[in-house]
mmCIF file of C-alpha atoms and ligand atoms in Angstrom:
data_model
loop_
_atom_site.group_PDB
_atom_site.id
_atom_site.type_symbol
_atom_site.label_atom_id
_atom_site.label_comp_id
_atom_site.label_asym_id
_atom_site.label_seq_id
_atom_site.Cartn_x
_atom_site.Cartn_y
_atom_site.Cartn_z
ATOM 1 C CA UNK A 4 20.926 -7.398 11.033
ATOM 2 C CA UNK A 5 24.705 -7.035 10.741
ATOM 3 C CA UNK A 6 26.363 -4.315 8.723
ATOM 4 C CA UNK A 7 27.225 -6.865 6.077
ATOM 5 C CA UNK A 8 23.561 -7.630 5.516
ATOM 6 C CA UNK A 9 22.080 -4.133 5.617
ATOM 7 C CA UNK A 10 20.730 -3.273 2.198
ATOM 8 C CA UNK A 11 19.353 0.217 2.624
ATOM 9 C CA UNK A 12 19.849 2.838 5.292
ATOM 10 C CA UNK A 13 17.495 3.401 8.179
ATOM 11 C CA UNK A 14 15.365 6.472 7.724
ATOM 12 C CA UNK A 15 14.990 9.392 10.085
ATOM 13 C CA UNK A 16 11.294 10.189 9.596
ATOM 14 C CA UNK A 17 8.614 8.569 7.507
ATOM 15 C CA UNK A 18 7.017 5.183 6.899
ATOM 16 C CA UNK A 19 8.516 1.734 6.361
ATOM 17 C CA UNK A 20 6.173 -0.752 4.727
ATOM 18 C CA UNK A 21 7.750 -4.088 5.591
ATOM 19 C CA UNK A 22 6.809 -7.716 4.873
ATOM 20 C CA UNK A 23 5.306 -6.782 1.520
ATOM 21 C CA UNK A 24 4.544 -9.849 -0.604
ATOM 22 C CA UNK A 25 7.582 -10.448 -2.832
ATOM 23 C CA UNK A 26 7.274 -8.602 -6.121
ATOM 24 C CA UNK A 27 4.524 -6.177 -4.994
ATOM 25 C CA UNK A 28 6.630 -3.179 -3.971
ATOM 26 C CA UNK A 29 6.218 -1.314 -7.248
ATOM 27 C CA UNK A 30 2.454 -1.749 -6.976
ATOM 28 C CA UNK A 31 2.648 -0.340 -3.450
ATOM 29 C CA UNK A 32 4.374 2.709 -4.906
ATOM 30 C CA UNK A 33 1.600 3.183 -7.447
ATOM 31 C CA UNK A 34 -1.021 2.886 -4.689
ATOM 32 C CA UNK A 35 0.842 5.681 -2.908
ATOM 33 C CA UNK A 36 0.945 7.694 -6.126
ATOM 34 C CA UNK A 37 4.721 7.868 -5.915
ATOM 35 C CA UNK A 38 6.569 8.003 -9.219
ATOM 36 C CA UNK A 39 9.679 9.846 -8.105
ATOM 37 C CA UNK A 40 8.582 13.281 -9.287
ATOM 38 C CA UNK A 41 7.492 14.257 -5.751
ATOM 39 C CA UNK A 42 11.102 14.491 -4.624
ATOM 40 C CA UNK A 43 10.494 12.217 -1.607
ATOM 41 C CA UNK A 44 13.314 9.946 -0.482
ATOM 42 C CA UNK A 45 12.190 6.421 -1.347
ATOM 43 C CA UNK A 46 14.023 3.109 -0.933
ATOM 44 C CA UNK A 47 12.692 -0.093 -2.416
ATOM 45 C CA UNK A 48 13.992 -3.573 -1.699
ATOM 46 C CA UNK A 49 12.674 -6.375 -3.883
ATOM 47 C CA UNK A 50 12.633 -10.100 -3.221
ATOM 48 C CA UNK A 51 14.826 -10.458 -0.165
ATOM 49 C CA UNK A 52 14.574 -13.648 1.896
ATOM 50 C CA UNK A 53 12.085 -13.546 4.782
ATOM 51 C CA UNK A 54 11.483 -16.276 7.368
ATOM 52 C CA UNK A 55 7.753 -15.701 7.299
ATOM 53 C CA UNK A 56 7.101 -14.911 3.659
ATOM 54 C CA UNK A 57 9.777 -16.708 1.687
ATOM 55 C CA UNK A 58 10.541 -13.565 -0.278
ATOM 56 C CA UNK A 59 9.519 -10.100 0.791
ATOM 57 C CA UNK A 60 9.737 -6.528 -0.437
ATOM 58 C CA UNK A 61 10.273 -3.423 1.676
ATOM 59 C CA UNK A 62 9.297 0.151 0.817
ATOM 60 C CA UNK A 63 10.680 3.079 2.818
ATOM 61 C CA UNK A 64 9.164 6.483 2.216
ATOM 62 C CA UNK A 65 10.707 9.448 3.966
ATOM 63 C CA UNK A 66 8.627 12.302 5.344
ATOM 64 C CA UNK A 67 5.305 10.787 4.361
ATOM 65 C CA UNK A 68 2.564 8.983 6.294
ATOM 66 C CA UNK A 69 -0.173 6.885 4.734
ATOM 67 C CA UNK A 70 -3.917 7.439 4.610
ATOM 68 C CA UNK A 71 -6.339 4.733 5.736
ATOM 69 C CA UNK A 72 -7.496 4.185 2.125
ATOM 70 C CA UNK A 73 -3.910 3.653 1.036
ATOM 71 C CA UNK A 74 -3.339 1.129 3.833
ATOM 72 C CA UNK A 75 -6.605 -0.622 2.922
ATOM 73 C CA UNK A 76 -5.605 -1.099 -0.706
ATOM 74 C CA UNK A 77 -2.083 -2.163 0.275
ATOM 75 C CA UNK A 78 -3.616 -4.868 2.507
ATOM 76 C CA UNK A 79 -5.308 -6.375 -0.538
ATOM 77 C CA UNK A 80 -2.042 -6.897 -2.452
ATOM 78 C CA UNK A 81 0.219 -7.413 0.580
ATOM 79 C CA UNK A 82 -1.864 -9.004 3.363
ATOM 80 C CA UNK A 83 1.146 -9.609 5.620
ATOM 81 C CA UNK A 84 2.511 -6.073 5.407
ATOM 82 C CA UNK A 85 3.530 -4.144 8.515
ATOM 83 C CA UNK A 86 3.349 -0.370 8.533
ATOM 84 C CA UNK A 87 6.091 1.168 10.687
ATOM 85 C CA UNK A 88 5.984 4.875 11.515
ATOM 86 C CA UNK A 89 9.476 6.252 12.062
ATOM 87 C CA UNK A 90 10.253 9.406 14.035
ATOM 88 C CA UNK A 91 13.811 10.505 14.739
ATOM 89 C CA UNK A 92 15.033 7.021 13.727
ATOM 90 C CA UNK A 93 12.753 5.198 16.203
ATOM 91 C CA UNK A 94 9.860 2.933 15.283
ATOM 92 C CA UNK A 95 7.097 4.764 17.158
ATOM 93 C CA UNK A 96 4.226 2.719 15.766
ATOM 94 C CA UNK A 97 3.982 -0.701 14.112
ATOM 95 C CA UNK A 98 0.718 -1.968 12.680
ATOM 96 C CA UNK A 99 -0.256 -5.049 10.725
ATOM 97 C CA UNK A 100 -2.631 -4.306 7.875
ATOM 98 C CA UNK A 101 -6.215 -5.565 8.049
ATOM 99 C CA UNK A 102 -8.311 -6.706 5.156
ATOM 100 C CA UNK A 103 -11.012 -4.007 5.019
ATOM 101 C CA UNK A 104 -14.695 -4.595 4.251
ATOM 102 C CA UNK A 105 -14.807 -1.591 1.950
ATOM 103 C CA UNK A 106 -12.392 0.742 0.232
ATOM 104 C CA UNK A 107 -13.546 4.343 -0.070
ATOM 105 C CA UNK A 108 -11.847 6.642 -2.569
ATOM 106 C CA UNK A 109 -8.464 5.901 -4.141
ATOM 107 C CA UNK A 110 -9.658 3.250 -6.601
ATOM 108 C CA UNK A 111 -11.574 4.201 -9.729
ATOM 109 C CA UNK A 112 -14.375 2.154 -11.270
ATOM 110 C CA UNK A 113 -13.513 0.772 -14.736
ATOM 111 C CA UNK A 114 -17.154 1.083 -15.875
ATOM 112 C CA UNK A 115 -17.430 4.316 -17.871
ATOM 113 C CA UNK A 116 -21.159 4.484 -17.193
ATOM 114 C CA UNK A 117 -20.766 4.200 -13.429
ATOM 115 C CA UNK A 118 -22.148 7.137 -11.426
ATOM 116 C CA UNK A 119 -18.661 7.576 -9.956
ATOM 117 C CA UNK A 120 -17.408 8.458 -13.452
ATOM 118 C CA UNK A 121 -20.182 10.948 -14.212
ATOM 119 C CA UNK A 122 -18.635 14.060 -12.718
ATOM 120 C CA UNK A 123 -21.065 13.789 -9.833
ATOM 121 C CA UNK A 124 -19.797 14.470 -6.322
ATOM 122 C CA UNK A 125 -19.791 10.735 -5.496
ATOM 123 C CA UNK A 126 -16.713 9.123 -3.984
ATOM 124 C CA UNK A 127 -15.863 5.643 -5.226
ATOM 125 C CA UNK A 128 -16.708 2.787 -2.888
ATOM 126 C CA UNK A 129 -15.792 -0.865 -3.338
ATOM 127 C CA UNK A 130 -16.827 -3.864 -1.267
ATOM 128 C CA UNK A 131 -14.075 -6.397 -0.706
ATOM 129 C CA UNK A 132 -15.276 -9.787 -1.937
ATOM 130 C CA UNK A 133 -13.570 -13.140 -2.551
ATOM 131 C CA UNK A 134 -13.035 -12.421 -6.256
ATOM 132 C CA UNK A 135 -11.572 -8.937 -5.745
ATOM 133 C CA UNK A 136 -13.340 -5.659 -5.064
ATOM 134 C CA UNK A 137 -16.872 -4.824 -6.265
ATOM 135 C CA UNK A 138 -18.145 -1.318 -6.986
ATOM 136 C CA UNK A 139 -20.977 -0.586 -4.556
ATOM 137 C CA UNK A 140 -22.765 1.520 -7.188
ATOM 138 C CA UNK A 141 -22.622 -0.569 -10.377
ATOM 139 C CA UNK A 142 -21.380 -3.996 -9.287
ATOM 140 C CA UNK A 143 -18.313 -4.015 -11.541
ATOM 141 C CA UNK A 144 -15.643 -6.280 -10.088
ATOM 142 C CA UNK A 145 -11.935 -5.494 -10.283
ATOM 143 C CA UNK A 146 -10.338 -8.911 -10.055
ATOM 144 C CA UNK A 147 -6.650 -8.220 -10.456
ATOM 145 C CA UNK A 148 -4.106 -5.506 -10.969
ATOM 146 C CA UNK A 149 -5.743 -3.264 -8.405
ATOM 147 C CA UNK A 150 -2.809 -0.898 -8.693
ATOM 148 C CA UNK A 151 -3.748 -0.043 -12.285
ATOM 149 C CA UNK A 152 -7.137 1.220 -11.040
ATOM 150 C CA UNK A 153 -5.747 3.858 -8.745
ATOM 151 C CA UNK A 154 -7.469 7.199 -9.063
ATOM 152 C CA UNK A 155 -4.765 9.717 -9.992
ATOM 153 C CA UNK A 156 -6.593 12.282 -7.770
HETATM 154 N N1 CTP B 257 13.581 0.919 9.885
HETATM 155 C C1 CTP B 257 14.118 1.959 9.116
HETATM 156 N N2 CTP B 257 14.546 3.106 9.710
HETATM 157 C C2 CTP B 257 14.486 3.258 11.046
HETATM 158 C C3 CTP B 257 13.944 2.222 11.852
HETATM 159 C C4 CTP B 257 13.495 1.051 11.231
HETATM 160 O O1 CTP B 257 14.186 1.849 7.893
HETATM 161 N N3 CTP B 257 14.949 4.386 11.588
HETATM 162 C C5 CTP B 257 13.057 -0.279 9.217
HETATM 163 C C6 CTP B 257 13.814 -1.550 9.579
HETATM 164 O O2 CTP B 257 14.902 -1.725 8.685
HETATM 165 C C7 CTP B 257 12.757 -2.617 9.367
HETATM 166 C C8 CTP B 257 11.460 -1.895 9.738
HETATM 167 O O3 CTP B 257 11.742 -0.496 9.651
HETATM 168 O O4 CTP B 257 12.667 -2.973 7.990
HETATM 169 C C9 CTP B 257 10.950 -2.245 11.099
HETATM 170 O O5 CTP B 257 11.960 -1.959 12.040
HETATM 171 P P1 CTP B 257 12.105 -2.826 13.372
HETATM 172 O O6 CTP B 257 10.797 -2.885 14.065
HETATM 173 O O7 CTP B 257 13.280 -2.282 14.122
HETATM 174 O O8 CTP B 257 12.529 -4.234 12.752
HETATM 175 P P2 CTP B 257 12.030 -5.689 13.137
HETATM 176 O O9 CTP B 257 12.050 -5.863 14.604
HETATM 177 O O10 CTP B 257 12.817 -6.648 12.288
HETATM 178 O O11 CTP B 257 10.534 -5.635 12.634
HETATM 179 P P3 CTP B 257 9.463 -6.854 12.560
HETATM 180 O O12 CTP B 257 9.426 -7.472 13.911
HETATM 181 O O13 CTP B 257 8.194 -6.144 12.170
HETATM 182 O O14 CTP B 257 9.977 -7.770 11.482
HETATM 183 ZN ZN1 ZN B 258 -18.905 1.444 -10.629
#
């Protein structure tokens, strides 16, 4: 990319989530639990042209790596995303996301009566199905707006 086209700076250390489905970057931030109060350096690019995706978003988070659960949930809203780990300005690792079979932790079940909402030491677990994700314990299906079902930890 030429200097004329560069939209945000390269980062020194952290994670670049690239090829995010256009319009999903803010949901990626909520999956990561980032609202700005952490003080992390974050750059977000929305709806820039991409050869592969038409329009894509990019999220750059400095000094933070992602957990497997976070990557799993991101894959459900941004199936084409690439996760780039940056160290001292170099891309030291680049991974495509994979649609997982299950998502453990991170999401919360919307059913108030679910065992996972009963103050029991039970981690949430969802099976990925065609319609969305289904709670392993009570069968409740989250069909859309996954990002609004993120467990605030
Ligand atoms: N990037 C960054 N800071 C760095 C290095 C890379 O912000 N120090 C960003 C780039 O701007 C790009 C992404 O990380 O959005 C991946 O970098 P790179 O692999 O160099 O780019 P491409 O070859 O275009 O990646 P791909 O083939 O995955 O499209
Ligand atoms: Zn449940």
